[in-house]
Short mmCIF file of C-alpha atoms in Angstrom, two decimals:
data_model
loop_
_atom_site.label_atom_id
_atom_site.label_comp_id
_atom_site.label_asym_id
_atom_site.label_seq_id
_atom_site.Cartn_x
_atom_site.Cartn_y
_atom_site.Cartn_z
CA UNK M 291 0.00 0.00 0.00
CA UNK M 292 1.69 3.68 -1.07
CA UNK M 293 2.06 6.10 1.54
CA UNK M 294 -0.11 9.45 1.05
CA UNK M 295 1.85 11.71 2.18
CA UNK M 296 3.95 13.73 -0.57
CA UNK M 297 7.88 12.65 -0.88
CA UNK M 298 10.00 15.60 0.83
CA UNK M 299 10.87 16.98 -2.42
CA UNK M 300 7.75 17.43 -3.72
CA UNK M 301 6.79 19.67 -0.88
CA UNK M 302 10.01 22.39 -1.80
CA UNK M 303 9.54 21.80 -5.24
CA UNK M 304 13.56 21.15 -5.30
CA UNK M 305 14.73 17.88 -7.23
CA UNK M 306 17.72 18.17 -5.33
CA UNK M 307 15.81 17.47 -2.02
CA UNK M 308 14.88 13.74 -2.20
CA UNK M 309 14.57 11.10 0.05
CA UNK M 310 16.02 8.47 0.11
CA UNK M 311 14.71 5.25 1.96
CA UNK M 312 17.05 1.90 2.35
CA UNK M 313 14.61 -1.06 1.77
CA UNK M 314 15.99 -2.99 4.06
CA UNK M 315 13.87 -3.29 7.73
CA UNK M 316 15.54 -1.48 10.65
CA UNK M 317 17.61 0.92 8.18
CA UNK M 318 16.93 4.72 8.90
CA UNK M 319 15.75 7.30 5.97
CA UNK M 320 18.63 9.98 5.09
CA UNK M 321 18.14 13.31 3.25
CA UNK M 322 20.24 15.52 0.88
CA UNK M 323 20.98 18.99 1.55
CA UNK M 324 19.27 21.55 -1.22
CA UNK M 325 21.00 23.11 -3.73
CA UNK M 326 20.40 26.99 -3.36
CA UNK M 327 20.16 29.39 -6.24
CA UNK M 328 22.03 32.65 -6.24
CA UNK M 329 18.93 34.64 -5.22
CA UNK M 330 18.41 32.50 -2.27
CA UNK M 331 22.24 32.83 -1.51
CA UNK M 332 22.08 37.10 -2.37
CA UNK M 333 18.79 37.03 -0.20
CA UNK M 334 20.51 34.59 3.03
CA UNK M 335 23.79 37.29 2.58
CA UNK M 336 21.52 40.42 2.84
CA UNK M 337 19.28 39.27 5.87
CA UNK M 338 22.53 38.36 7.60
CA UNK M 339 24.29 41.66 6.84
CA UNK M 340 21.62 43.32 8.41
CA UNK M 341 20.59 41.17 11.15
CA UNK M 342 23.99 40.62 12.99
CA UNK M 343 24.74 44.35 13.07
CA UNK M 344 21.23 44.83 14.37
CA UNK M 345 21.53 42.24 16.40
CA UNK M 346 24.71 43.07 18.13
CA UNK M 347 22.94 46.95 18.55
CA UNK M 348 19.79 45.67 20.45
CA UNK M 349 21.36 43.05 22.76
CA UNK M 350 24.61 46.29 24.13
CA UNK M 351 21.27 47.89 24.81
CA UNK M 352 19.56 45.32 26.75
CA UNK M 353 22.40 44.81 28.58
CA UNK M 354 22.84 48.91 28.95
CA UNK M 355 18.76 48.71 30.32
CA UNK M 356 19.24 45.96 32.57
CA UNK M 357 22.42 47.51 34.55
CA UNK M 358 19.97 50.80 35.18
CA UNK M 359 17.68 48.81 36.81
CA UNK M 360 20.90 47.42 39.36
CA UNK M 361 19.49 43.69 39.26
CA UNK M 362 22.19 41.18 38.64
CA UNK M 363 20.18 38.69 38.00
CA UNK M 364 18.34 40.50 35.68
CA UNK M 365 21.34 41.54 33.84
CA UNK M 366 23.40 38.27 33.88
CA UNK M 367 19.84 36.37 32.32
CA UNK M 368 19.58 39.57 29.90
CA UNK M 369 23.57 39.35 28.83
CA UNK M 370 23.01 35.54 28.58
CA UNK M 371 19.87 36.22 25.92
CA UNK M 372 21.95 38.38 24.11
CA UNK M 373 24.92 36.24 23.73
CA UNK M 374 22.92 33.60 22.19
CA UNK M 375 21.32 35.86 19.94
CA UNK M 376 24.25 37.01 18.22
CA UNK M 377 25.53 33.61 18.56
CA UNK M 378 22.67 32.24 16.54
CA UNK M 379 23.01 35.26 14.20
CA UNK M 380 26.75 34.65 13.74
CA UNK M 381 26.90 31.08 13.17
CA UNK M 382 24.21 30.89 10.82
CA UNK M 383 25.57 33.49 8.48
#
């Protein structure tokens, strides 16, 4: 009985994106990365060259906010946020 449920690849619309299921029982489905175009590559580089900059902006002024209000805890869970922001920002560029 076929499975209903549209392959991966259909659902992108990428032929690059398939999945690929070992026929043996017990063996574990894999998938291949996409292949991006240059407008999705222009489009990743311009959200990023904004976004970090931003990103770096907002979480000095957290930080800035929560050492006027004189709670540590406050500002150690606020610089902790904002780490992991950029982080996330950064490494995904």
């Amino acid at each position: 009985m076929a499975c209903a449920a549209p392959v991966i690849g259909q659902l992108w619309r990428r032929p690059s994106l398939e999945r690929v299921v070992a026929k043996a029982p017990g063996k574990t489905a894999a998938l291949s990365f996409p292949d991006y175009t240059k407008a999705e590559r222009a489009v990743d580089l311009a959200v990023h060259m904004v976004g970090v900059p931003y990103g770096v902006v907002a979480s000095v002024w957290l930080v800035v906010q929560a050492l006027r209000q004189g709670n540590f805890a406050l500002t150690i869970s606020i610089a902790t946020y904002a780490t992991g922001l950029v982080g996330m920002l950064a490494a995904s560029a």
